[in-house]
Amino acid sequence: MPAERHQRKKARTSTGTSTGKGANAEAGPSGSGTGFKIPSLEERGADALPGLNKIKASLRQARRLLNKETLEPSLRIATQRRVAALEADLAAAERRDVEKKNGAKYHAIKFFERQKLGRVIRRAQRKLNEAEESGRDKKTARAEKELLHARVMLNYVLYYPNSIKYISLFPKDKEDDGEKEKLRVPKYLDAELSDDMDKTERTRLAMLLETRGLMDEGKLSGTPEKETERRQVELSSVAGAGDGAKKRKTNAEAETKEEDDFFDSD
């Protein structure tokens, strides 16, 4: 009897051990399941990026490893790829932080300028309707131009990149002469793009002309006041990109030549 009990106990112990090993084999990392894989940059959104300090620390660590002369060739290649990926992450994170900061900083001024341009557009539309009803071609042309310029400026505000400082369309240093003057469209689009302009004026005009060109191409709405969704378009944040805008300005002037007194009140 004692010998039989000993054999049964030994059999139970052996069975339990083999079952445990089987469970561990299935659950362990060496099983047939797929391991964790770091997603590529294309698969990650801007919100998935870690903070700047964490990226910088990882980049320093990778560069120190890369500086070791005894590093194996395969590991060196992998580290070089990691450095390149981290540098791209760092640039994206820095851009994200700048855009977030500027978005908050210029939110109020953009809001007020959108509201003002909305009133300007409604006023210009009323003037256009009245001019068309009266059959006066000169007034109709003026109202059409005013409406176009106001819509270009509204798109300018809506699609101005947060990666750079916002250049206002209605600077505070200019005095307003009553409510009618407040609803007058600035004459920026009547000016010629010139190297003699200061940097602020040149950048603003170049981006306004770029906005008008994108509207002509259909990439931006011709009636932004009616848009309910933002389009995937961003204006150039490079001030020197005014060459293309200058060409658009020349082409636009060749197509339509209208009077300078367009902005006179009725």
Tab-separated table of C-alpha atoms in Angstrom:
chain	number	residue	atom	x	y	z
A	1	MET	CA	0.000	0.000	0.000
A	2	PRO	CA	2.673	2.573	0.887
A	3	ALA	CA	4.393	1.832	-2.393
A	4	GLU	CA	1.175	2.426	-4.391
A	5	ARG	CA	0.475	5.750	-2.608
A	6	HIS	CA	4.041	6.882	-3.339
A	7	GLN	CA	3.620	6.102	-7.045
A	8	ARG	CA	0.254	7.973	-7.262
A	9	LYS	CA	1.767	11.028	-5.499
A	10	LYS	CA	4.740	11.020	-7.875
A	11	ALA	CA	2.405	10.827	-10.879
A	12	ARG	CA	0.318	13.807	-9.660
A	13	THR	CA	3.481	15.892	-9.091
A	14	SER	CA	4.779	15.075	-12.556
A	15	THR	CA	1.438	15.979	-14.210
A	16	GLY	CA	1.164	19.321	-12.373
A	17	THR	CA	4.688	20.326	-13.329
A	18	SER	CA	4.174	19.586	-17.020
A	19	THR	CA	0.840	21.482	-17.021
A	20	GLY	CA	2.471	24.543	-15.472
A	21	LYS	CA	5.218	24.529	-18.031
A	22	GLY	CA	2.673	24.363	-20.837
A	23	ALA	CA	0.765	27.357	-19.474
A	24	ASN	CA	3.936	29.364	-19.092
A	25	ALA	CA	4.968	28.476	-22.616
A	26	GLU	CA	1.724	29.870	-23.975
A	27	ALA	CA	1.769	33.038	-21.886
A	28	GLY	CA	5.489	33.742	-22.073
A	29	PRO	CA	7.159	36.176	-24.475
A	30	SER	CA	8.862	33.334	-26.303
A	31	GLY	CA	5.509	31.928	-27.439
A	32	SER	CA	4.019	32.165	-30.875
A	33	GLY	CA	2.312	35.570	-30.161
A	34	THR	CA	3.612	38.722	-31.837
A	35	GLY	CA	5.833	41.046	-29.795
A	36	PHE	CA	5.420	44.806	-29.273
A	37	LYS	CA	6.499	46.944	-32.213
A	38	ILE	CA	7.199	50.692	-32.064
A	39	PRO	CA	4.887	52.432	-34.557
A	40	SER	CA	6.497	54.390	-37.366
A	41	LEU	CA	6.399	58.194	-37.526
A	42	GLU	CA	3.678	58.043	-40.183
A	43	GLU	CA	1.505	55.888	-37.906
A	44	ARG	CA	1.764	58.296	-34.989
A	45	GLY	CA	-0.117	61.542	-34.680
A	46	ALA	CA	1.300	64.771	-33.201
A	47	ASP	CA	-0.535	64.074	-29.926
A	48	ALA	CA	1.234	60.717	-29.601
A	49	LEU	CA	4.668	62.336	-29.451
A	50	PRO	CA	6.381	62.382	-26.038
A	51	GLY	CA	7.440	65.640	-24.404
A	52	LEU	CA	10.439	67.684	-25.530
A	53	ASN	CA	12.590	66.816	-22.504
A	54	LYS	CA	12.010	63.095	-22.926
A	55	ILE	CA	12.897	63.225	-26.628
A	56	LYS	CA	16.048	65.277	-25.928
A	57	ALA	CA	17.167	62.825	-23.228
A	58	SER	CA	16.666	59.843	-25.547
A	59	LEU	CA	18.527	61.658	-28.324
A	60	ARG	CA	21.513	62.402	-26.054
A	61	GLN	CA	21.639	58.777	-24.963
A	62	ALA	CA	21.529	57.512	-28.554
A	63	ARG	CA	24.268	59.932	-29.648
A	64	ARG	CA	26.529	58.870	-26.759
A	65	LEU	CA	26.084	55.258	-27.806
A	66	LEU	CA	26.860	56.178	-31.402
A	67	ASN	CA	30.144	57.823	-30.342
A	68	LYS	CA	31.529	54.534	-29.010
A	69	GLU	CA	34.252	53.232	-31.325
A	70	THR	CA	33.713	49.604	-30.267
A	71	LEU	CA	30.057	49.594	-31.301
A	72	GLU	CA	29.072	46.624	-33.455
A	73	PRO	CA	28.186	47.504	-37.084
A	74	SER	CA	24.616	46.195	-36.823
A	75	LEU	CA	23.999	48.098	-33.595
A	76	ARG	CA	25.565	51.240	-35.079
A	77	ILE	CA	23.156	51.134	-38.039
A	78	ALA	CA	20.187	50.626	-35.706
A	79	THR	CA	21.343	53.512	-33.497
A	80	GLN	CA	21.813	55.811	-36.486
A	81	ARG	CA	18.230	55.091	-37.523
A	82	ARG	CA	17.053	55.783	-33.990
A	83	VAL	CA	18.904	59.117	-33.932
A	84	ALA	CA	17.293	60.123	-37.234
A	85	ALA	CA	13.838	59.152	-35.929
A	86	LEU	CA	14.380	61.040	-32.672
A	87	GLU	CA	15.568	64.147	-34.541
A	88	ALA	CA	12.384	64.048	-36.622
A	89	ASP	CA	10.334	63.607	-33.446
A	90	LEU	CA	12.132	66.549	-31.842
A	91	ALA	CA	11.421	68.837	-34.800
A	92	ALA	CA	7.756	67.784	-34.813
A	93	ALA	CA	7.449	68.280	-31.051
A	94	GLU	CA	9.054	71.733	-31.216
A	95	ARG	CA	6.688	72.724	-34.035
A	96	ARG	CA	3.742	71.383	-32.066
A	97	ASP	CA	4.700	73.445	-29.017
A	98	VAL	CA	5.153	76.625	-31.078
A	99	GLU	CA	1.807	76.119	-32.817
A	100	LYS	CA	0.083	75.474	-29.500
A	101	LYS	CA	1.619	78.596	-27.967
A	102	ASN	CA	0.771	80.847	-30.937
A	103	GLY	CA	-2.708	79.363	-31.224
A	104	ALA	CA	-3.471	80.436	-27.666
A	105	LYS	CA	-1.655	83.772	-27.975
A	106	TYR	CA	-3.455	84.975	-31.120
A	107	HIS	CA	-6.827	83.315	-30.560
A	108	ALA	CA	-8.552	86.505	-29.385
A	109	ILE	CA	-7.278	88.799	-32.143
A	110	LYS	CA	-8.170	86.250	-34.836
A	111	PHE	CA	-11.641	85.900	-33.350
A	112	PHE	CA	-12.264	89.664	-33.423
A	113	GLU	CA	-10.918	89.984	-36.965
A	114	ARG	CA	-13.151	87.138	-38.159
A	115	GLN	CA	-16.143	88.881	-36.607
A	116	LYS	CA	-15.224	92.216	-38.184
A	117	LEU	CA	-14.662	90.698	-41.616
A	118	GLY	CA	-17.985	88.899	-41.354
A	119	ARG	CA	-19.693	92.274	-40.893
A	120	VAL	CA	-17.653	93.748	-43.758
A	121	ILE	CA	-18.723	90.894	-46.055
A	122	ARG	CA	-22.396	91.321	-45.173
A	123	ARG	CA	-22.143	95.068	-45.793
A	124	ALA	CA	-20.353	94.531	-49.119
A	125	GLN	CA	-22.965	91.976	-50.177
A	126	ARG	CA	-25.753	94.482	-49.470
A	127	LYS	CA	-23.925	97.139	-51.492
A	128	LEU	CA	-23.507	94.690	-54.364
A	129	ASN	CA	-27.203	93.779	-54.344
A	130	GLU	CA	-28.205	97.454	-54.351
A	131	ALA	CA	-25.769	98.261	-57.171
A	132	GLU	CA	-27.051	95.378	-59.295
A	133	GLU	CA	-30.661	96.441	-58.728
A	134	SER	CA	-29.876	100.015	-59.739
A	135	GLY	CA	-28.052	98.811	-62.869
A	136	ARG	CA	-24.994	100.960	-62.181
A	137	ASP	CA	-22.006	99.073	-63.574
A	138	LYS	CA	-19.357	101.190	-61.858
A	139	LYS	CA	-20.870	100.674	-58.411
A	140	THR	CA	-21.339	96.980	-59.111
A	141	ALA	CA	-17.644	96.585	-60.003
A	142	ARG	CA	-16.594	98.396	-56.825
A	143	ALA	CA	-18.852	96.276	-54.640
A	144	GLU	CA	-17.643	93.047	-56.271
A	145	LYS	CA	-14.026	94.000	-55.639
A	146	GLU	CA	-14.738	94.955	-52.034
A	147	LEU	CA	-16.516	91.655	-51.441
A	148	LEU	CA	-13.653	89.688	-53.020
A	149	HIS	CA	-11.003	91.447	-50.939
A	150	ALA	CA	-12.972	90.896	-47.731
A	151	ARG	CA	-13.317	87.193	-48.497
A	152	VAL	CA	-9.606	86.880	-49.262
A	153	MET	CA	-8.852	88.466	-45.891
A	154	LEU	CA	-11.252	86.150	-44.079
A	155	ASN	CA	-9.484	83.129	-45.579
A	156	TYR	CA	-6.175	84.739	-44.560
A	157	VAL	CA	-7.330	84.795	-40.930
A	158	LEU	CA	-8.816	81.293	-41.061
A	159	TYR	CA	-5.753	79.619	-42.601
A	160	TYR	CA	-2.885	81.678	-41.191
A	161	PRO	CA	-0.246	79.210	-39.919
A	162	ASN	CA	0.237	79.008	-36.153
A	163	SER	CA	3.928	78.278	-36.707
A	164	ILE	CA	4.724	82.016	-37.042
A	165	LYS	CA	3.686	85.302	-35.439
A	166	TYR	CA	0.271	86.489	-36.589
A	167	ILE	CA	0.244	89.719	-38.624
A	168	SER	CA	-2.990	91.592	-37.975
A	169	LEU	CA	-5.152	93.020	-40.752
A	170	PHE	CA	-6.454	95.748	-38.450
A	171	PRO	CA	-3.495	97.088	-36.437
A	172	LYS	CA	-4.454	98.955	-33.280
A	173	ASP	CA	-2.147	101.884	-34.033
A	174	LYS	CA	-4.472	103.039	-36.814
A	175	GLU	CA	-7.258	105.321	-35.615
A	176	ASP	CA	-10.810	104.489	-36.703
A	177	ASP	CA	-13.057	107.353	-37.784
A	178	GLY	CA	-16.467	106.079	-36.754
A	179	GLU	CA	-18.356	102.852	-37.443
A	180	LYS	CA	-18.252	103.245	-41.242
A	181	GLU	CA	-14.442	103.449	-41.162
A	182	LYS	CA	-14.284	100.343	-38.974
A	183	LEU	CA	-16.138	98.372	-41.652
A	184	ARG	CA	-13.908	99.590	-44.472
A	185	VAL	CA	-11.741	96.941	-46.160
A	186	PRO	CA	-7.997	97.665	-45.809
A	187	LYS	CA	-6.265	98.440	-49.116
A	188	TYR	CA	-3.504	95.855	-48.765
A	189	LEU	CA	-4.433	94.049	-51.996
A	190	ASP	CA	-4.219	97.293	-53.993
A	191	ALA	CA	-0.490	97.568	-53.245
A	192	GLU	CA	2.422	96.235	-55.292
A	193	LEU	CA	4.667	93.617	-53.731
A	194	SER	CA	8.032	95.353	-53.417
A	195	ASP	CA	11.420	94.763	-51.835
A	196	ASP	CA	11.173	98.274	-50.405
A	197	MET	CA	8.417	97.149	-48.020
A	198	ASP	CA	9.303	96.327	-44.448
A	199	LYS	CA	9.229	92.657	-43.486
A	200	THR	CA	5.792	92.794	-41.848
A	201	GLU	CA	4.066	94.506	-44.783
A	202	ARG	CA	5.744	92.251	-47.322
A	203	THR	CA	4.846	89.061	-45.452
A	204	ARG	CA	1.235	90.130	-45.006
A	205	LEU	CA	0.793	91.075	-48.673
A	206	ALA	CA	2.567	87.932	-49.913
A	207	MET	CA	0.281	85.749	-47.826
A	208	LEU	CA	-2.819	87.658	-48.928
A	209	LEU	CA	-1.826	87.161	-52.565
A	210	GLU	CA	-1.133	83.498	-51.900
A	211	THR	CA	-4.587	83.223	-50.325
A	212	ARG	CA	-6.187	84.801	-53.384
A	213	GLY	CA	-4.269	82.432	-55.657
A	214	LEU	CA	-5.473	79.406	-53.679
A	215	MET	CA	-9.031	80.704	-53.993
A	216	ASP	CA	-8.607	81.072	-57.761
A	217	GLU	CA	-7.328	77.478	-57.912
A	218	GLY	CA	-10.306	76.223	-55.907
A	219	LYS	CA	-8.182	75.039	-52.984
A	220	LEU	CA	-9.800	77.621	-50.707
A	221	SER	CA	-13.464	78.562	-50.699
A	222	GLY	CA	-14.630	81.639	-52.573
A	223	THR	CA	-17.281	82.125	-49.872
A	224	PRO	CA	-15.443	81.362	-46.607
A	225	GLU	CA	-18.225	82.931	-44.526
A	226	LYS	CA	-20.412	79.967	-45.545
A	227	GLU	CA	-17.851	77.242	-44.867
A	228	THR	CA	-18.623	74.854	-41.995
A	229	GLU	CA	-15.490	72.680	-42.180
A	230	ARG	CA	-11.831	73.609	-42.323
A	231	ARG	CA	-9.949	72.526	-45.444
A	232	GLN	CA	-6.561	70.817	-45.279
A	233	VAL	CA	-4.679	73.842	-46.595
A	234	GLU	CA	-2.039	75.964	-44.898
A	235	LEU	CA	-0.524	79.190	-46.110
A	236	SER	CA	3.228	79.346	-46.554
A	237	SER	CA	5.034	80.528	-43.426
A	238	VAL	CA	8.076	81.688	-45.408
A	239	ALA	CA	8.161	85.442	-45.938
A	240	GLY	CA	10.424	85.057	-48.954
A	241	ALA	CA	7.817	82.959	-50.730
A	242	GLY	CA	6.369	86.129	-52.155
A	243	ASP	CA	7.731	85.461	-55.647
A	244	GLY	CA	4.822	83.191	-56.516
A	245	ALA	CA	2.429	85.629	-54.907
A	246	LYS	CA	3.948	88.462	-56.935
A	247	LYS	CA	3.264	86.499	-60.136
A	248	ARG	CA	-0.342	85.952	-59.027
A	249	LYS	CA	-0.654	89.687	-58.376
A	250	THR	CA	0.541	90.517	-61.903
A	251	ASN	CA	-1.824	88.000	-63.491
A	252	ALA	CA	-4.778	89.237	-61.461
A	253	GLU	CA	-4.112	92.849	-62.451
A	254	ALA	CA	-3.872	91.876	-66.126
A	255	GLU	CA	-7.288	90.207	-65.942
A	256	THR	CA	-9.158	92.972	-64.121
A	257	LYS	CA	-8.210	96.634	-64.010
A	258	GLU	CA	-10.502	98.683	-61.788
A	259	GLU	CA	-10.492	102.155	-60.298
A	260	ASP	CA	-8.450	103.220	-57.295
A	261	ASP	CA	-11.408	104.954	-55.669
A	262	PHE	CA	-13.165	101.625	-55.134
A	263	PHE	CA	-13.163	101.939	-51.372
A	264	ASP	CA	-15.044	105.280	-51.356
A	265	SER	CA	-18.288	105.121	-49.385
A	266	ASP	CA	-21.637	105.349	-51.127
